[in-house]
Coordinates of C-alpha atoms and ligand atoms in Angstrom, one line a residue:
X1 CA 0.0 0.0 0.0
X2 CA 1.6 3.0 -0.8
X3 CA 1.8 6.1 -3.4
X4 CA 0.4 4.8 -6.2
X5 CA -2.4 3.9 -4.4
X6 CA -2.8 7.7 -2.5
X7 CA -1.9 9.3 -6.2
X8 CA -5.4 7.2 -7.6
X9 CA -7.2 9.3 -4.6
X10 CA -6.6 12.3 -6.7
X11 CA -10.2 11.4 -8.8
X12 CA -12.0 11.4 -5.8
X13 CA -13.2 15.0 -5.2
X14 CA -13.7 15.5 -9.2
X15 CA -16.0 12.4 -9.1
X16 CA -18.0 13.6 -6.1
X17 CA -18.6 17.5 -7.0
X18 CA -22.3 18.4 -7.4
X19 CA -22.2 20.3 -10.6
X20 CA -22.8 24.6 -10.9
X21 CA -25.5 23.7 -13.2
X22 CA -28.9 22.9 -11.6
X23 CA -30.0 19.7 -12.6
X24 CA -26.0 18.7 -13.7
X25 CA -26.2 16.0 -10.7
X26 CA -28.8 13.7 -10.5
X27 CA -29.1 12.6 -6.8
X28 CA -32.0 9.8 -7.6
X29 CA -29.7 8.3 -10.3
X30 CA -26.7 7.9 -7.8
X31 CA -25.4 4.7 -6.6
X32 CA -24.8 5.0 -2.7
X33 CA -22.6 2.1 -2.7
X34 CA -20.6 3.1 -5.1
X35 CA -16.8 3.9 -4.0
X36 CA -15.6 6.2 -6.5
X37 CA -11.6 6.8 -7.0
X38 CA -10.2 3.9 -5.2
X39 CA -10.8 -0.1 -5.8
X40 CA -11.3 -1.9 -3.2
X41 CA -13.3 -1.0 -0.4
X42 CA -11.2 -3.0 1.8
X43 CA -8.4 -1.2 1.5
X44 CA -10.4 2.1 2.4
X45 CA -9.2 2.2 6.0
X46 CA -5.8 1.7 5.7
X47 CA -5.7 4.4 3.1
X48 CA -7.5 7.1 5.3
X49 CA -4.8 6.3 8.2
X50 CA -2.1 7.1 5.4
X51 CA -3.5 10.1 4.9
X52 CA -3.5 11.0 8.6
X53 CA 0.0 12.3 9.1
X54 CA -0.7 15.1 6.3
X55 CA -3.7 16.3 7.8
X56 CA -2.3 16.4 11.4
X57 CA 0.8 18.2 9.8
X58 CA -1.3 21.0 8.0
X59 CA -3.9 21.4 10.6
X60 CA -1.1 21.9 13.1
X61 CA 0.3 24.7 10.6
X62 CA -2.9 26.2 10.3
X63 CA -3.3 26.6 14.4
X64 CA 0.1 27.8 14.2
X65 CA -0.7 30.8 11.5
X66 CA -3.7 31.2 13.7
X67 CA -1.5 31.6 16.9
X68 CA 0.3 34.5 14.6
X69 CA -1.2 37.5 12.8
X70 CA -3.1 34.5 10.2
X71 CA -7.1 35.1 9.6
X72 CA -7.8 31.6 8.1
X73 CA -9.9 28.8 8.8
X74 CA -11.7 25.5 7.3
X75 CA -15.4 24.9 8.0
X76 CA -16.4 21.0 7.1
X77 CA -20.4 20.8 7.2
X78 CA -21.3 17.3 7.3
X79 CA -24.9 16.6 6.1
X80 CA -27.1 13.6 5.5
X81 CA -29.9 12.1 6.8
X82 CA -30.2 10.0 10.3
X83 CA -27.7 7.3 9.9
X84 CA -25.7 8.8 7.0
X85 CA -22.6 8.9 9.2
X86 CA -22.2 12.4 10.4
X87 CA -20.9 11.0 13.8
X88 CA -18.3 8.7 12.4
X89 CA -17.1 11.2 10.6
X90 CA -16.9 13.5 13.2
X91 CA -14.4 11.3 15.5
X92 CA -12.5 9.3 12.1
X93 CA -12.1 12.3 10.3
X94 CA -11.8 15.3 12.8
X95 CA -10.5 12.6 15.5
X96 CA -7.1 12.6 13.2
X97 CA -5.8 15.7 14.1
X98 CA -5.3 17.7 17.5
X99 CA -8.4 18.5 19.6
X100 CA -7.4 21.7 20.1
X101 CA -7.4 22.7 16.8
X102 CA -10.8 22.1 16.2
X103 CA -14.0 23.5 16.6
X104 CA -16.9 21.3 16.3
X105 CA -20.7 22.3 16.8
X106 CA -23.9 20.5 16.1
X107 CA -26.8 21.5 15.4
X108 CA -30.5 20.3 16.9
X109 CA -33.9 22.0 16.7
X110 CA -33.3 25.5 17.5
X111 CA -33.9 26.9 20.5
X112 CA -36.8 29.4 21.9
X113 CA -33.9 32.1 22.2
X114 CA -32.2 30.5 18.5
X115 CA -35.9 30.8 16.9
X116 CA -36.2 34.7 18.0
X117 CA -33.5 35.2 15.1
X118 CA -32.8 34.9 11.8
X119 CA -31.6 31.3 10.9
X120 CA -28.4 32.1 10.5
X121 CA -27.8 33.4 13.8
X122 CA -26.4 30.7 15.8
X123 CA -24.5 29.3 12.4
X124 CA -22.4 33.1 12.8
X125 CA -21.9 32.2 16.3
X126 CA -20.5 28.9 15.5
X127 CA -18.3 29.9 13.0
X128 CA -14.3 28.7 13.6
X129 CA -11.9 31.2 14.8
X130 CA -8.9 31.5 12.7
X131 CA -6.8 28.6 13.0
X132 CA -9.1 26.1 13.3
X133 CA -10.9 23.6 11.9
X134 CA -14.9 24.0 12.1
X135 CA -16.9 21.4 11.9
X136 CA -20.4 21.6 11.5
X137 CA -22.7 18.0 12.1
X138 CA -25.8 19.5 10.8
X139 CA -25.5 22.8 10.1
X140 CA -28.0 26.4 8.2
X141 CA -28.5 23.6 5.3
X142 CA -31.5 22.5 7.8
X143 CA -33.1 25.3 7.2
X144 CA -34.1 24.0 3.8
X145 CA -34.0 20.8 4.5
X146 CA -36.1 20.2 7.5
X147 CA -37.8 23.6 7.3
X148 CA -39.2 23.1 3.5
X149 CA -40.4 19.3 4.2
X150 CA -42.2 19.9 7.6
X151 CA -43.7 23.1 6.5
X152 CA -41.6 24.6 9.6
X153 CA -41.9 27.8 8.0
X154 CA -43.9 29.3 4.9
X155 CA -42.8 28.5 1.5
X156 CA -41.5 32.1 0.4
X157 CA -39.6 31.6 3.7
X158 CA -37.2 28.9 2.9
X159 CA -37.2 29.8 -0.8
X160 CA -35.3 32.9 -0.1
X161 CA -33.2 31.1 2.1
X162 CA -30.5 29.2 -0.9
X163 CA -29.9 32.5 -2.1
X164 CA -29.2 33.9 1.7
X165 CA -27.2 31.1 2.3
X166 CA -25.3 31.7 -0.9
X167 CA -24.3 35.1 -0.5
X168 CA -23.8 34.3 3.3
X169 CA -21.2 31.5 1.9
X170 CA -19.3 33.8 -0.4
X171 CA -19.1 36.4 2.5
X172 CA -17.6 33.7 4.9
X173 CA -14.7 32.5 1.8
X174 CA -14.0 36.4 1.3
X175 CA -13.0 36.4 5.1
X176 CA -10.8 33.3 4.8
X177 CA -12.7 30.6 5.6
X178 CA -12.1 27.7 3.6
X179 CA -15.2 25.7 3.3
X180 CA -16.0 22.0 2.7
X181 CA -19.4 20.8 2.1
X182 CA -20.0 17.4 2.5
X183 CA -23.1 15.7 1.6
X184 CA -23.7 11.8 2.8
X185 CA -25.7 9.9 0.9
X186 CA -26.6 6.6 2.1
X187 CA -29.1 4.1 0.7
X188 CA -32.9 3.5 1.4
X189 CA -32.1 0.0 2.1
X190 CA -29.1 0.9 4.1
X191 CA -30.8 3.4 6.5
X192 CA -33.4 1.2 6.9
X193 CA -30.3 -1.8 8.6
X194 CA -28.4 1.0 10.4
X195 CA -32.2 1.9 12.2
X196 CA -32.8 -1.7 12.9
X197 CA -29.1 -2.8 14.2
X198 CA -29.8 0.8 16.5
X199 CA -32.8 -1.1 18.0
X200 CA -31.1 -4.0 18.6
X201 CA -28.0 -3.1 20.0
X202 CA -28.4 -2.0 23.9
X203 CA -24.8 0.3 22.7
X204 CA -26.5 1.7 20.1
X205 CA -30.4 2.5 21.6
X206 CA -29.5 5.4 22.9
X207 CA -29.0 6.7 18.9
X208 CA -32.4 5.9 18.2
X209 CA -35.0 8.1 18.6
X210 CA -38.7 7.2 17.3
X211 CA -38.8 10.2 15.3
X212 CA -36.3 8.8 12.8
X213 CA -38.9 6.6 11.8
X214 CA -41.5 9.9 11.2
X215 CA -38.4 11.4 9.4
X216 CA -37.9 8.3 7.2
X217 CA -41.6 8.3 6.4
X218 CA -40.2 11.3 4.2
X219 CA -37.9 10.1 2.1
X220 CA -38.9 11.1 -1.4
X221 CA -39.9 14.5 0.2
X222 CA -36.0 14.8 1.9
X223 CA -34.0 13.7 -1.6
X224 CA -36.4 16.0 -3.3
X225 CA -35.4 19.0 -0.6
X226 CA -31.2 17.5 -1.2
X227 CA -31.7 17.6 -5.1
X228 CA -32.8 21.7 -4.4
X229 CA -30.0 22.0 -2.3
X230 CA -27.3 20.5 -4.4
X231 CA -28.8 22.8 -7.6
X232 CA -29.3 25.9 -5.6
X233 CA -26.1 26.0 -3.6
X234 CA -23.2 24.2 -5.0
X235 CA -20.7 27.4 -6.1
X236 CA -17.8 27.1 -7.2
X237 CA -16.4 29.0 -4.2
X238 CA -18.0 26.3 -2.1
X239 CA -19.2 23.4 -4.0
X240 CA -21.0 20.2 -2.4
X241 CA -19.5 16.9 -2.6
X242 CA -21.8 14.0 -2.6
X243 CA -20.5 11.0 -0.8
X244 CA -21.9 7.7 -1.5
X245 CA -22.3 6.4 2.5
X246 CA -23.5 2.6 2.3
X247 CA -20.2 2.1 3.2
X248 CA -18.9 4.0 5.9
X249 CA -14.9 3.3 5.5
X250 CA -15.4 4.9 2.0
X251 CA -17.5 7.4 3.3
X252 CA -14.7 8.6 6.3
X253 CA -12.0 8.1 3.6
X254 CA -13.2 10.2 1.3
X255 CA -14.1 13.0 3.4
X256 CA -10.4 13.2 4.8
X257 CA -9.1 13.2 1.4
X258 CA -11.8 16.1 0.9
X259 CA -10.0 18.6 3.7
X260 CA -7.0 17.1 3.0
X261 CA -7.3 18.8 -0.7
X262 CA -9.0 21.8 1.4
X263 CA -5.9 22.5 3.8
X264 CA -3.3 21.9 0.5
X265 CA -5.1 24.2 -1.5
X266 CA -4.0 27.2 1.9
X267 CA 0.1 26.5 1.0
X268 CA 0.2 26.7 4.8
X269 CA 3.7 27.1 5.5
X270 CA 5.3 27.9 9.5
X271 CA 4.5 31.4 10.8
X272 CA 7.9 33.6 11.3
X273 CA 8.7 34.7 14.7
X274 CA 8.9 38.0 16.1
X275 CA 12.3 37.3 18.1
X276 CA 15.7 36.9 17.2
X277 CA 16.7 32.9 17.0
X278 CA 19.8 33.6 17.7
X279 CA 19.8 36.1 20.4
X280 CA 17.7 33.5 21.8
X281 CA 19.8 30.8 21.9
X282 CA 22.8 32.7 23.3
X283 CA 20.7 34.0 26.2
X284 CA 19.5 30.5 27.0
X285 CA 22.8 28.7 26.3
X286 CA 24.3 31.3 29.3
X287 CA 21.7 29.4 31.6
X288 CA 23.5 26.4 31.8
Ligands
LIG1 P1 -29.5 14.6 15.7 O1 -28.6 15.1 14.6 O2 -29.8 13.1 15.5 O3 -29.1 14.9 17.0 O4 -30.9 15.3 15.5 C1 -31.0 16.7 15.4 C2 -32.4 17.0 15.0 O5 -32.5 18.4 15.0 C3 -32.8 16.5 13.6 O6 -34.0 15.9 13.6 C4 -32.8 17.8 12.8 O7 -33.7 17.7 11.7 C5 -33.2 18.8 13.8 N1 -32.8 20.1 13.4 C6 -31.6 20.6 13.1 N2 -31.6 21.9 12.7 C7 -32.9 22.2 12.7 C8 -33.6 23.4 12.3 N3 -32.9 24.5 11.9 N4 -34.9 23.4 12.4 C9 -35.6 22.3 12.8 N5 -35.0 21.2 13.2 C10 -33.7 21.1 13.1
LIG2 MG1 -30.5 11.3 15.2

């Protein structure tokens, strides 16, 4: 296993970019076990851990540039439906570098105080200082997700929304955010074995929660709301990238590989410091 293998990688994110066009990606026609840009899916583990020393590497640069006069940051936001993933992805793909260099929020039904403002109120609190890496389970997306299927709010409502979240979007990368959108896309079928084995499993009850069943009840009306999504709000300054999920080591790889690309793309280098090296090392050479 080695750099042939990681060079093949280099397909993925071209294979899994929604299109600018609307329409150009076809979310019904997509297979969610599909595993494009590597194989075999057995070697998908072992590849993400290759990748791992990297990503610590560059995230530690980033906090470093951070630490110094820098203004940059990444924002991931993992979305998908109950079971997609977004947890796993969370502690295999965040979990690789150093705590502190993350920030990581979720994002639930909004509170009485979060519902007093406009949606993207607690998303601008949330945001990741410079330095860091955000990362967003959940995240304003459910504002036309979950908003426009349960009639949470009217339909001019959410309509206007892609376009706020657009031009909120473009604002954020004109800062110096870096931004990842990451879309998981598991299977009806699939959902329906990770909800069962939840049920099952005493470890895994606690997951559960009877209105994932309502939610699933849905289905057309939630791949209808991701279809509007993907045509409405994949830019070029922040496209989406639709993961197949059925299989989750594809899924984790593939979203490393994704910020991977995302922290390359900064050229992060080591911040210069504001002392003199050597003076430095005279003064604490005379402690000896
Ligand atoms: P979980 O991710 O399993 O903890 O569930 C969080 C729940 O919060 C999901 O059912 C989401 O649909 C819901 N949720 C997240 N954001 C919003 C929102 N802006 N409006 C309404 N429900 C939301
Ligand atoms: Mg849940």
């Amino acid at each position: 296993m080695g750099k042939k293998k990681l060079a093949r990688l280099d397909s993925l994110p071209d294979a899994l970019r929604a299109g600018a066009e609307p329409g150009s990606f076809d979310l019904a026609g997509m297979d969610r076990a599909a595993t494009p840009g590597i194989k075999d899916v057995a070697t998908a583990a072992d590849l993400r851990a290759l990748l791992g020393d990297e990503l610590a590497d560059l995230q530690e640069r980033l906090f470093a540039e951070g630490r110094t006069d820098g203004t940059r940051s990444v924002l991931l936001v993992i979305q998908g439906l109950d079971t997609a993933g977004k947890g796993g992805i969370v502690r295999h793909v965040a979990g690789m570098v150093d705590p502190q260099g993350l920030a990581i929020r979720s994002f639930g039904v909004p509170t009485p105080e979060e519902r007093e403002h406009d949606f993207l109120w607690r998303i601008r609190k949330a945001l990741p200082p410079a330095g860091r890496i955000g990362v967003f389970d959940r995240s304003h997306y459910e504002d036309v997700l979950v908003a426009r299927v349960k009639n949470l709010v009217a339909p001019e409502v959410w309509e206007a929304r892609y376009d706020e979240i657009v031009a909120f979007e473009r604002e954020l990368v004109a800062s110096g955010t870096t931004i990842v959108k990451v879309a998981l896309m598991v299977s009806h079928d699939e959902q329906h074995d990770r909800l069962a084995a939840r049920l099952e499993r005493p470890d895994k009850q606690w997951k559960y929660n009877p209105s994932d069943v309502d939610t699933r009840l849905l289905w057309d009306d939630y791949q209808e709301a991701y279809q509007a999504v993907l045509d409405r709000t994949s830019i070029p300054e922040a496209p989406w990238y639709v993961v197949p999920a059925d299989s989750k080591d594809y899924a984790r790889l593939a979203v490393t590989k994704l910020l991977l690309d995302a922290l390359r793309t900064l050229d992060l280098g080591w911040p210069t410091v504001d002392y003199d090296v050597e003076v430095e090392k005279a003064r604490l050479a005379a402690t000896r």
